[in-house]
PDB file of C-alpha atoms in Angstrom:
ATOM      1  CA  MET A 621     114.504 112.886  34.620  1.00 47.00           C
ATOM      2  CA  ASN A 622     116.982 112.547  37.440  1.00 51.00           C
ATOM      3  CA  MET A 623     114.668 111.782  40.347  1.00 57.00           C
ATOM      4  CA  LYS A 624     117.486 112.104  42.904  1.00 58.00           C
ATOM      5  CA  ASN A 625     117.258 115.870  42.501  1.00 75.00           C
ATOM      6  CA  ILE A 626     113.655 115.868  43.721  1.00 91.00           C
ATOM      7  CA  ASP A 627     113.498 112.932  46.154  1.00 92.00           C
ATOM      8  CA  ASN A 628     113.558 115.300  49.135  1.00 94.00           C
ATOM      9  CA  TYR A 629     110.474 117.093  47.813  1.00 97.00           C
ATOM     10  CA  ILE A 630     108.292 114.051  47.080  1.00 96.00           C
ATOM     11  CA  ASP A 631     106.488 111.948  49.687  1.00 96.00           C
ATOM     12  CA  LYS A 632     106.130 108.155  49.696  1.00 95.00           C
ATOM     13  CA  ASP A 633     102.930 108.463  47.614  1.00 96.00           C
ATOM     14  CA  GLY A 634     104.689 110.463  44.886  1.00 95.00           C
ATOM     15  CA  LYS A 635     103.089 113.763  45.909  1.00 97.00           C
ATOM     16  CA  ILE A 636     105.029 117.002  46.074  1.00 97.00           C
ATOM     17  CA  LYS A 637     105.385 117.828  49.759  1.00 97.00           C
ATOM     18  CA  ILE A 638     107.695 120.866  49.701  1.00 96.00           C
ATOM     19  CA  TRP A 639     108.248 123.708  47.236  1.00 96.00           C
ATOM     20  CA  PRO A 640     112.040 123.898  46.797  1.00 95.00           C
ATOM     21  CA  SER A 641     114.035 127.073  47.291  1.00 94.00           C
ATOM     22  CA  LYS A 642     116.571 126.379  44.524  1.00 93.00           C
ATOM     23  CA  HIS A 643     115.612 127.364  40.980  1.00 93.00           C
ATOM     24  CA  GLU A 644     116.817 124.114  39.374  1.00 93.00           C
ATOM     25  CA  SER A 645     114.917 121.987  41.893  1.00 94.00           C
ATOM     26  CA  LYS A 646     111.760 124.031  41.308  1.00 96.00           C
ATOM     27  CA  TYR A 647     112.022 123.402  37.574  1.00 96.00           C
ATOM     28  CA  GLN A 648     112.564 119.667  38.134  1.00 96.00           C
ATOM     29  CA  ILE A 649     109.451 119.566  40.336  1.00 97.00           C
ATOM     30  CA  LEU A 650     107.450 121.333  37.609  1.00 97.00           C
ATOM     31  CA  LEU A 651     108.680 118.823  35.025  1.00 96.00           C
ATOM     32  CA  TYR A 652     107.580 116.055  37.372  1.00 97.00           C
ATOM     33  CA  LEU A 653     104.168 117.668  37.878  1.00 98.00           C
ATOM     34  CA  VAL A 654     103.466 118.398  34.214  1.00 98.00           C
ATOM     35  CA  GLU A 655     103.747 114.663  33.474  1.00 97.00           C
ATOM     36  CA  ASN A 656     100.214 114.402  34.909  1.00 97.00           C
ATOM     37  CA  PHE A 657      98.828 116.380  31.965  1.00 98.00           C
ATOM     38  CA  GLU A 658      98.227 114.808  28.564  1.00 97.00           C
ATOM     39  CA  TYR A 659      99.346 116.285  25.282  1.00 96.00           C
ATOM     40  CA  ASN A 660      96.615 117.244  22.789  1.00 94.00           C
ATOM     41  CA  HIS A 661      94.044 117.688  25.525  1.00 97.00           C
ATOM     42  CA  PHE A 662      92.355 120.867  26.715  1.00 98.00           C
ATOM     43  CA  TYR A 663      91.676 121.324  30.425  1.00 98.00           C
ATOM     44  CA  THR A 664      89.456 123.762  32.264  1.00 98.00           C
ATOM     45  CA  GLU A 665      90.971 125.779  35.104  1.00 96.00           C
ATOM     46  CA  LYS A 666      89.021 123.611  37.534  1.00 97.00           C
ATOM     47  CA  GLU A 667      90.500 120.427  36.024  1.00 98.00           C
ATOM     48  CA  VAL A 668      94.018 121.879  36.198  1.00 98.00           C
ATOM     49  CA  ASN A 669      93.485 122.818  39.836  1.00 97.00           C
ATOM     50  CA  MET A 670      92.222 119.320  40.682  1.00 98.00           C
ATOM     51  CA  ILE A 671      95.172 117.606  39.003  1.00 98.00           C
ATOM     52  CA  ILE A 672      97.598 119.839  40.871  1.00 98.00           C
ATOM     53  CA  LYS A 673      95.715 119.357  44.170  1.00 97.00           C
ATOM     54  CA  ASP A 674      95.892 115.581  43.686  1.00 97.00           C
ATOM     55  CA  HIS A 675      99.673 115.698  43.234  1.00 97.00           C
ATOM     56  CA  HIS A 676     100.878 117.908  46.071  1.00 97.00           C
ATOM     57  CA  THR A 677     100.326 118.186  49.812  1.00 97.00           C
ATOM     58  CA  PHE A 678     101.367 121.708  50.807  1.00 95.00           C
ATOM     59  CA  GLY A 679      98.122 123.372  49.732  1.00 93.00           C
ATOM     60  CA  ASP A 680      99.188 125.967  47.168  1.00 95.00           C
ATOM     61  CA  PHE A 681      97.865 124.919  43.773  1.00 94.00           C
ATOM     62  CA  PHE A 682      97.781 128.614  42.740  1.00 96.00           C
ATOM     63  CA  LEU A 683     101.571 128.787  43.016  1.00 97.00           C
ATOM     64  CA  LEU A 684     102.092 125.571  41.075  1.00 98.00           C
ATOM     65  CA  ARG A 685      99.620 126.506  38.328  1.00 98.00           C
ATOM     66  CA  ARG A 686     101.225 129.930  37.904  1.00 97.00           C
ATOM     67  CA  GLU A 687     104.712 128.405  37.802  1.00 98.00           C
ATOM     68  CA  LEU A 688     103.681 125.827  35.174  1.00 98.00           C
ATOM     69  CA  ILE A 689     102.417 128.672  32.988  1.00 97.00           C
ATOM     70  CA  GLU A 690     105.337 131.030  33.627  1.00 97.00           C
ATOM     71  CA  LYS A 691     107.826 128.280  32.784  1.00 97.00           C
ATOM     72  CA  LYS A 692     105.806 127.569  29.621  1.00 97.00           C
ATOM     73  CA  LEU A 693     105.039 123.970  30.533  1.00 98.00           C
ATOM     74  CA  LEU A 694     101.311 124.722  30.320  1.00 98.00           C
ATOM     75  CA  LYS A 695      99.634 127.340  28.179  1.00 98.00           C
ATOM     76  CA  ARG A 696      96.229 128.918  28.568  1.00 97.00           C
ATOM     77  CA  THR A 697      93.874 131.096  26.597  1.00 97.00           C
ATOM     78  CA  ASP A 698      93.772 134.790  27.534  1.00 96.00           C
ATOM     79  CA  ASP A 699      90.463 134.307  29.307  1.00 96.00           C
ATOM     80  CA  GLY A 700      91.734 131.261  31.231  1.00 93.00           C
ATOM     81  CA  ALA A 701      89.014 129.028  29.786  1.00 95.00           C
ATOM     82  CA  LYS A 702      91.388 126.432  28.311  1.00 98.00           C
ATOM     83  CA  TYR A 703      94.731 125.063  29.442  1.00 98.00           C
ATOM     84  CA  TRP A 704      96.953 122.601  27.627  1.00 98.00           C
ATOM     85  CA  ARG A 705     100.334 120.936  27.933  1.00 97.00           C
ATOM     86  CA  VAL A 706     102.984 122.447  25.721  1.00 91.00           C
ATOM     87  CA  ASP A 707     104.572 120.120  23.183  1.00 84.00           C
ATOM     88  CA  SER A 708     108.244 119.694  24.039  1.00 67.00           C
ATOM     89  CA  ASN A 709     109.310 119.540  20.387  1.00 54.00           C
TER      90      ASN A 709
END
């Protein structure tokens, strides 16, 4: 990934500090964030929330979780009990 596109949105610790306004930058941030989730692993909603909380500083894990799902980078069961990273193939 071209990190230059997201440098302005990441702090010195590698945490997302700002949610971008531009669509392409938002998608790049989501690609950066989803790297913290393993393939072939199921997560609970609580685990997903904790991973997202650990990797951003602006306090809106709901937004980031919803965006990961809407952009089909994470999937979840209808009841929200299981989440998983989508295979890029």
